Coordinates of C-alpha atoms in Angstrom, one line a residue:
Chain A
M1 CA 0.0 0.0 0.0
G2 CA 1.2 3.5 -0.8
K3 CA 1.8 6.4 1.6
I4 CA -1.2 7.4 3.6
Y5 CA -2.2 11.0 4.1
D6 CA -4.5 11.6 7.1
V7 CA -6.6 14.5 6.0
S8 CA -8.8 14.7 9.1
M9 CA -9.0 17.6 11.5
S10 CA -8.1 17.0 15.2
I11 CA -11.1 17.2 17.5
E12 CA -10.1 19.2 20.6
P13 CA -11.6 22.0 22.7
Q14 CA -10.0 24.9 20.9
M15 CA -10.4 23.6 17.3
P16 CA -11.8 26.0 14.7
V17 CA -15.6 25.8 14.4
Y18 CA -18.1 27.4 12.0
K19 CA -18.2 31.2 12.5
N20 CA -16.4 30.6 15.8
K21 CA -19.7 30.1 17.5
A22 CA -19.2 28.9 21.1
E23 CA -22.2 26.5 21.0
K24 CA -20.5 24.7 18.1
R25 CA -17.4 23.8 20.1
P26 CA -16.9 20.2 21.3
V27 CA -17.2 19.7 25.0
F28 CA -15.2 17.1 26.9
E29 CA -16.3 15.8 30.3
A30 CA -14.3 13.3 32.3
I31 CA -16.9 11.0 33.9
S32 CA -14.2 8.9 35.5
T33 CA -10.6 9.7 36.3
H34 CA -7.5 7.8 37.4
E35 CA -7.2 9.9 40.5
E36 CA -10.8 9.1 41.7
K37 CA -11.6 5.7 40.2
G38 CA -8.5 4.2 38.6
V39 CA -10.0 4.4 35.1
Q40 CA -10.2 7.2 32.6
E41 CA -13.5 7.7 30.8
T42 CA -14.7 10.6 28.8
R43 CA -18.0 11.8 27.4
L44 CA -18.0 14.1 24.4
C45 CA -20.7 16.4 23.1
L46 CA -20.2 17.6 19.6
D47 CA -22.1 19.1 16.7
L48 CA -22.2 16.5 13.9
H49 CA -20.6 19.1 11.6
T50 CA -17.5 19.4 13.8
G51 CA -14.2 19.1 12.1
T52 CA -13.9 16.7 9.2
H53 CA -17.4 15.4 8.4
I54 CA -19.8 14.4 5.7
D55 CA -23.2 16.0 5.1
A56 CA -26.2 14.0 4.0
P57 CA -29.1 15.4 1.9
W58 CA -31.4 15.7 4.9
H59 CA -29.1 18.6 6.1
M60 CA -30.6 20.9 3.5
L61 CA -33.5 18.9 1.9
A62 CA -36.6 18.2 4.1
D63 CA -37.2 15.0 2.3
G64 CA -33.5 14.1 1.8
E65 CA -31.8 10.9 2.9
T66 CA -29.9 10.6 6.2
V67 CA -26.2 9.8 6.5
D68 CA -26.8 6.1 7.1
S69 CA -28.1 5.8 3.5
Y70 CA -24.4 5.9 2.4
A71 CA -22.7 2.5 2.4
L72 CA -18.9 2.4 2.9
E73 CA -18.6 1.5 -0.8
D74 CA -20.2 4.9 -1.6
L75 CA -17.5 6.6 0.3
M76 CA -14.3 5.3 -1.2
G77 CA -12.8 5.3 -4.6
P78 CA -10.5 7.2 -7.0
C79 CA -9.9 10.8 -6.1
K80 CA -8.2 13.9 -7.4
V81 CA -6.8 16.6 -5.2
V82 CA -6.8 19.9 -7.1
D83 CA -4.7 22.9 -6.0
L84 CA -6.8 26.0 -5.9
T85 CA -4.7 27.8 -3.4
G86 CA -4.6 30.8 -5.7
V87 CA -8.3 31.3 -5.7
R88 CA -9.9 33.9 -3.5
G89 CA -13.6 34.0 -2.7
V90 CA -15.8 31.8 -5.0
I91 CA -14.7 28.7 -6.9
T92 CA -16.1 28.8 -10.5
P93 CA -16.5 26.1 -13.2
Q94 CA -13.4 27.6 -14.9
D95 CA -11.3 26.8 -11.8
L96 CA -12.3 23.2 -12.0
A97 CA -12.1 22.7 -15.8
G98 CA -10.5 19.4 -16.7
Q99 CA -10.0 18.4 -13.1
A100 CA -13.0 16.4 -12.2
E101 CA -13.7 12.9 -13.4
H102 CA -17.0 11.0 -13.8
G103 CA -17.5 8.6 -10.9
G104 CA -14.5 9.9 -8.9
F105 CA -14.1 12.2 -5.9
L106 CA -12.7 15.7 -6.1
L107 CA -10.9 17.3 -3.1
I108 CA -10.4 21.0 -3.3
K109 CA -7.2 22.4 -1.7
T110 CA -7.4 26.1 -1.0
K111 CA -5.8 28.6 1.3
N112 CA -8.2 27.3 4.0
S113 CA -5.8 24.4 4.6
F114 CA -3.1 26.7 5.8
S115 CA -4.9 28.2 8.7
E116 CA -5.8 26.7 12.0
E117 CA -8.3 29.5 12.6
F118 CA -11.8 29.8 11.2
Q119 CA -11.7 32.0 8.1
P120 CA -14.7 34.2 7.8
D121 CA -13.8 34.8 4.1
F122 CA -13.1 31.1 3.4
V123 CA -13.0 30.0 -0.2
Y124 CA -16.2 28.2 -1.2
L125 CA -17.8 26.3 -4.1
G126 CA -20.2 28.5 -6.1
A127 CA -23.6 27.2 -7.4
D128 CA -22.3 27.2 -11.0
A129 CA -19.3 25.0 -10.0
A130 CA -21.7 22.6 -8.2
R131 CA -23.8 22.4 -11.4
Y132 CA -20.6 21.7 -13.3
L133 CA -19.6 18.8 -11.0
A134 CA -23.1 17.4 -11.2
E135 CA -22.9 17.4 -15.1
I136 CA -19.6 15.6 -15.0
G137 CA -21.1 13.1 -12.5
V138 CA -18.6 13.2 -9.7
R139 CA -19.2 10.8 -6.8
G140 CA -18.2 13.3 -4.1
V141 CA -16.6 16.7 -3.5
G142 CA -14.5 17.7 -0.5
T143 CA -13.3 21.0 0.8
D144 CA -10.8 22.2 3.3
A145 CA -13.3 24.8 4.5
L146 CA -15.8 24.1 7.3
G147 CA -18.6 24.7 4.7
I148 CA -18.8 23.9 1.0
E149 CA -20.6 27.2 0.6
R150 CA -20.5 30.5 2.5
A151 CA -24.1 31.5 3.6
Q152 CA -25.4 31.8 0.1
P153 CA -29.2 32.5 0.1
G154 CA -31.1 29.2 -0.1
H155 CA -28.0 27.1 0.3
E156 CA -28.0 26.6 -3.4
T157 CA -24.6 24.8 -3.6
H158 CA -25.5 22.2 -1.0
K159 CA -28.9 21.6 -2.6
I160 CA -27.5 21.1 -6.1
L161 CA -25.0 18.6 -4.8
F162 CA -27.6 16.7 -2.7
Q163 CA -30.1 16.6 -5.5
H164 CA -27.5 14.8 -7.5
R165 CA -26.5 12.5 -4.6
I166 CA -23.0 13.9 -4.6
V167 CA -21.2 13.2 -1.3
V168 CA -20.2 16.4 0.5
I169 CA -17.1 16.3 2.7
E170 CA -16.2 19.3 4.7
G171 CA -13.4 20.3 7.1
L172 CA -10.5 18.5 5.4
R173 CA -6.9 19.3 6.1
L174 CA -4.9 19.2 2.8
A175 CA -1.9 21.4 3.5
E176 CA 0.5 18.4 3.3
V177 CA -1.1 16.8 0.3
P178 CA 0.3 17.5 -3.2
A179 CA -2.2 17.9 -6.0
G180 CA -2.6 14.6 -7.9
S181 CA -4.4 11.3 -8.0
Y182 CA -5.1 9.1 -5.0
R183 CA -7.5 6.6 -3.5
L184 CA -9.9 8.2 -1.0
V185 CA -11.4 6.5 2.1
V186 CA -14.1 8.4 4.0
A187 CA -15.0 6.6 7.2
P188 CA -17.8 8.4 9.0
L189 CA -19.2 7.2 12.3
K190 CA -22.1 4.9 11.7
I191 CA -24.9 7.1 13.1
K192 CA -28.5 6.4 12.4
G193 CA -31.2 8.9 11.3
V194 CA -29.1 12.1 11.2
E195 CA -28.0 14.7 8.7
A196 CA -24.2 14.4 9.1
A197 CA -21.5 12.4 10.7
P198 CA -17.9 13.2 11.8
A199 CA -15.4 11.2 9.8
R200 CA -11.9 10.0 9.6
V201 CA -10.7 10.6 6.1
F202 CA -7.5 9.5 4.4
L203 CA -5.9 9.4 1.0
I204 CA -3.7 6.5 -0.2
E205 CA -1.0 7.4 -2.7
Chain B
M1 CA -10.9 -4.5 -4.1
G2 CA -12.7 -7.4 -2.5
K3 CA -16.0 -7.4 -0.7
I4 CA -16.2 -5.0 2.3
Y5 CA -17.7 -6.1 5.6
D6 CA -18.8 -3.1 7.7
V7 CA -18.3 -4.4 11.3
S8 CA -19.4 -1.2 13.1
M9 CA -22.3 -0.9 15.4
S10 CA -25.0 1.6 14.5
I11 CA -25.1 4.6 16.9
E12 CA -28.7 5.4 17.9
P13 CA -30.6 6.2 21.0
Q14 CA -31.7 2.6 21.9
M15 CA -28.4 0.9 21.0
P16 CA -26.8 -1.5 23.6
V17 CA -24.5 0.1 26.1
Y18 CA -22.3 -1.3 28.8
K19 CA -24.4 -2.7 31.6
N20 CA -27.4 -0.9 30.1
K21 CA -26.5 2.2 32.1
A22 CA -28.7 5.1 31.1
E23 CA -25.9 7.6 31.5
K24 CA -23.9 5.7 28.8
R25 CA -26.6 6.1 26.2
P26 CA -26.0 8.5 23.3
V27 CA -28.2 11.6 23.4
F28 CA -29.2 13.4 20.2
E29 CA -30.4 17.0 20.2
A30 CA -31.8 18.7 17.1
I31 CA -30.4 22.3 17.4
S32 CA -31.9 23.3 14.1
T33 CA -34.8 21.7 12.2
H34 CA -36.4 22.0 8.7
E35 CA -39.7 23.1 10.3
E36 CA -38.2 26.0 12.2
K37 CA -35.1 27.0 10.3
G38 CA -35.0 25.1 7.0
V39 CA -31.8 23.3 7.9
Q40 CA -31.3 20.2 10.0
E41 CA -28.5 20.2 12.5
T42 CA -27.8 17.7 15.3
R43 CA -25.6 17.7 18.4
L44 CA -24.6 14.4 19.8
C45 CA -23.4 13.6 23.3
L46 CA -21.7 10.2 23.6
D47 CA -19.4 8.3 25.9
L48 CA -16.2 7.6 23.9
H49 CA -16.7 3.9 24.6
T50 CA -20.0 3.9 22.7
G51 CA -20.6 1.2 20.1
T52 CA -17.6 0.2 18.0
H53 CA -14.5 2.0 19.5
I54 CA -10.8 1.7 20.3
D55 CA -9.4 2.0 23.7
A56 CA -6.0 3.6 24.3
P57 CA -3.6 2.8 27.2
W58 CA -4.6 5.9 29.2
H59 CA -8.0 4.2 29.7
M60 CA -6.5 1.9 32.3
L61 CA -2.9 3.1 32.8
A62 CA -2.4 6.4 34.5
D63 CA 0.8 7.1 32.5
G64 CA -0.5 5.5 29.3
E65 CA -0.7 7.1 25.9
T66 CA -3.9 8.7 24.5
V67 CA -5.7 7.6 21.4
D68 CA -4.1 10.2 19.2
S69 CA -0.8 8.3 19.7
Y70 CA -2.0 5.8 17.1
A71 CA -1.4 6.7 13.5
L72 CA -3.7 5.3 10.9
E73 CA -0.9 3.0 9.8
D74 CA -1.1 1.4 13.3
L75 CA -4.7 0.6 12.8
M76 CA -4.8 -1.3 9.5
G77 CA -3.3 -4.5 8.3
P78 CA -3.7 -8.2 7.9
C79 CA -6.4 -9.7 10.2
K80 CA -7.8 -13.0 11.1
V81 CA -11.4 -13.5 12.2
V82 CA -11.7 -16.5 14.5
D83 CA -15.0 -18.3 15.2
L84 CA -15.4 -18.7 19.0
T85 CA -19.2 -18.8 18.9
G86 CA -19.0 -22.1 20.9
V87 CA -17.2 -20.6 23.8
R88 CA -19.1 -19.6 27.0
G89 CA -17.6 -17.3 29.6
V90 CA -13.9 -16.8 29.4
I91 CA -11.6 -17.2 26.3
T92 CA -8.5 -19.1 27.1
P93 CA -5.1 -19.5 25.3
Q94 CA -6.3 -22.9 24.2
D95 CA -9.3 -21.3 22.3
L96 CA -6.8 -19.1 20.4
A97 CA -4.1 -21.7 19.7
G98 CA -2.8 -21.5 16.2
Q99 CA -5.1 -18.6 15.3
A100 CA -3.1 -15.4 16.0
E101 CA -0.2 -14.2 13.9
H102 CA 2.7 -11.9 14.8
G103 CA 2.1 -8.4 13.6
G104 CA -1.5 -9.1 12.6
F105 CA -4.9 -8.3 14.1
L106 CA -7.2 -10.9 15.6
L107 CA -11.0 -10.4 15.7
I108 CA -12.9 -12.7 18.0
K109 CA -16.4 -13.6 16.9
T110 CA -18.5 -15.0 19.7
K111 CA -22.2 -15.4 20.6
N112 CA -22.1 -11.7 21.4
S113 CA -22.4 -10.8 17.7
F114 CA -25.8 -12.5 17.5
S115 CA -27.6 -10.3 20.0
E116 CA -28.6 -6.6 19.8
E117 CA -29.0 -6.4 23.6
F118 CA -26.3 -6.0 26.1
Q119 CA -25.3 -9.4 27.4
P120 CA -24.4 -9.4 31.1
D121 CA -22.7 -12.7 30.7
F122 CA -20.8 -11.7 27.6
V123 CA -17.8 -13.8 26.4
Y124 CA -14.5 -12.1 27.3
L125 CA -10.8 -12.4 26.9
G126 CA -9.1 -13.9 30.0
A127 CA -5.8 -12.5 31.3
D128 CA -4.0 -15.7 30.3
A129 CA -5.3 -15.3 26.7
A130 CA -4.1 -11.6 26.7
R131 CA -0.6 -12.8 27.8
Y132 CA -0.7 -15.4 25.0
L133 CA -1.5 -12.7 22.4
A134 CA 1.3 -10.5 23.8
E135 CA 3.8 -13.4 23.5
I136 CA 2.8 -13.9 19.8
G137 CA 3.0 -10.2 19.3
V138 CA -0.3 -9.4 17.7
R139 CA -0.8 -5.8 16.6
G140 CA -4.4 -5.6 17.9
V141 CA -7.3 -7.6 19.2
G142 CA -11.0 -7.0 18.6
T143 CA -14.1 -8.3 20.3
D144 CA -17.8 -8.3 19.5
A145 CA -18.5 -7.6 23.2
L146 CA -18.7 -4.0 24.5
G147 CA -15.7 -4.9 26.8
I148 CA -12.6 -7.0 26.1
E149 CA -12.9 -8.2 29.8
R150 CA -15.8 -8.5 32.2
A151 CA -15.1 -6.6 35.4
Q152 CA -12.1 -8.6 36.4
P153 CA -10.4 -7.2 39.5
G154 CA -7.6 -4.8 38.5
H155 CA -8.6 -4.8 34.8
E156 CA -5.8 -7.3 34.2
T157 CA -6.7 -8.1 30.6
H158 CA -6.8 -4.5 29.5
K159 CA -3.5 -3.7 31.3
I160 CA -1.6 -6.6 29.7
L161 CA -2.7 -5.6 26.3
F162 CA -1.9 -1.9 26.8
Q163 CA 1.5 -2.7 28.3
H164 CA 2.3 -4.5 25.1
R165 CA 0.8 -1.7 23.0
I166 CA -1.8 -4.0 21.5
V167 CA -4.7 -2.1 20.0
V168 CA -8.0 -2.9 21.7
I169 CA -11.1 -2.8 19.6
E170 CA -14.5 -3.3 21.3
G171 CA -18.1 -3.4 20.2
L172 CA -17.6 -5.1 16.8
R173 CA -20.5 -6.6 14.8
L174 CA -19.3 -9.9 13.3
A175 CA -22.4 -12.0 12.8
E176 CA -22.2 -11.7 9.0
V177 CA -18.4 -12.3 8.7
P178 CA -17.1 -15.8 8.0
A179 CA -14.0 -16.8 9.9
G180 CA -10.9 -16.3 7.7
S181 CA -8.3 -13.9 6.6
Y182 CA -9.0 -10.2 5.7
R183 CA -7.5 -6.8 5.6
L184 CA -8.7 -4.7 8.5
V185 CA -9.2 -0.9 8.6
V186 CA -10.0 0.8 11.9
A187 CA -10.8 4.5 11.4
P188 CA -11.4 6.2 14.8
L189 CA -12.4 9.8 15.1
K190 CA -9.2 11.9 15.4
I191 CA -9.7 13.1 18.9
K192 CA -6.9 14.6 20.9
G193 CA -5.9 13.8 24.5
V194 CA -8.5 11.2 25.4
E195 CA -8.5 7.5 26.3
A196 CA -10.7 6.2 23.5
A197 CA -12.5 7.0 20.3
P198 CA -15.5 5.7 18.5
A199 CA -14.6 4.2 15.1
R200 CA -15.8 3.0 11.8
V201 CA -14.3 -0.4 11.3
F202 CA -14.4 -2.6 8.2
L203 CA -12.8 -5.7 6.7
I204 CA -11.8 -6.2 3.1
E205 CA -12.0 -9.7 1.8

């Protein structure tokens, strides 16, 4: 097996969260400690969109499927990492031209990967670019921002992707990954009946 | 790639939890709904030992390493699934004779895999069997019980495994998996500074 790139964000109290909202931070509680009971045990409260995660259609579509509708086979396969670190603001179809492949995953590496802080002006996928990816028929698209779009009215980018059953992966860490072709594995927690799941995600060279 | 067996437990409100303790159940909270805000968003509180998960040495050793000390490369590799569905009570070295391989993972399929309820008399790994696996030098051991041991005094089984840096995987679902040789992938959430992490785990034929 080739080199493995772990492209997952570390979940910890001071990690970046969407818009830096305090209520979106993970909260750790030690329910047993070595000092008191000789065993360490932790309870964690987290928004399902914390760190690296996948969104399911129900996140934005009232009649959309939940995250358990994805089998593991839907979440692994050939993948291209594209370098869009020069892009500011919105990603357009022109930025993606010739990069995406039918049936494959596309991970978008932007300047977001080079900051450990939440970026209010994060680079995001425009609705036109989402339509372009749907036309090509990609299996999934991933971003190193905490959101695939940036508060566009009506959440158009999300909805276009979900309507075409394109897997949406958010919160990737791609700073160390050269642009190129890989095999992608997305391993979300197996959670029933919800709109998203935190995931461990890695690329195999 | 061969057939994939998802051996992870589904995380949901009524899932089995250790000793059926109410405080160990996952709690789901809808912090935004389609009806009220047009977007679904969930917060989840869960014990890190919920469902399928890995334990790190700090769980039982006061000076032990935390779960982020495992790289992904430590958590995947050749694996044998052994059928111990005939065993009741404690698993002994005799039950494992000839099954484990140096540097490989061993997953133990017992009667636990055939119940969706917590089993107070679940089949567990005895301290002698843990010592046997340490001698062989397995990389990791997994069980379809929620615990690798059953309240033995001093948590001897856990401690032997951790002292030999053997990865401990608990809460597997193996009912559908024939005994045999596979490639194992354990993908825990990347959580910093804690004693365990829930994981998506699968076998490749």
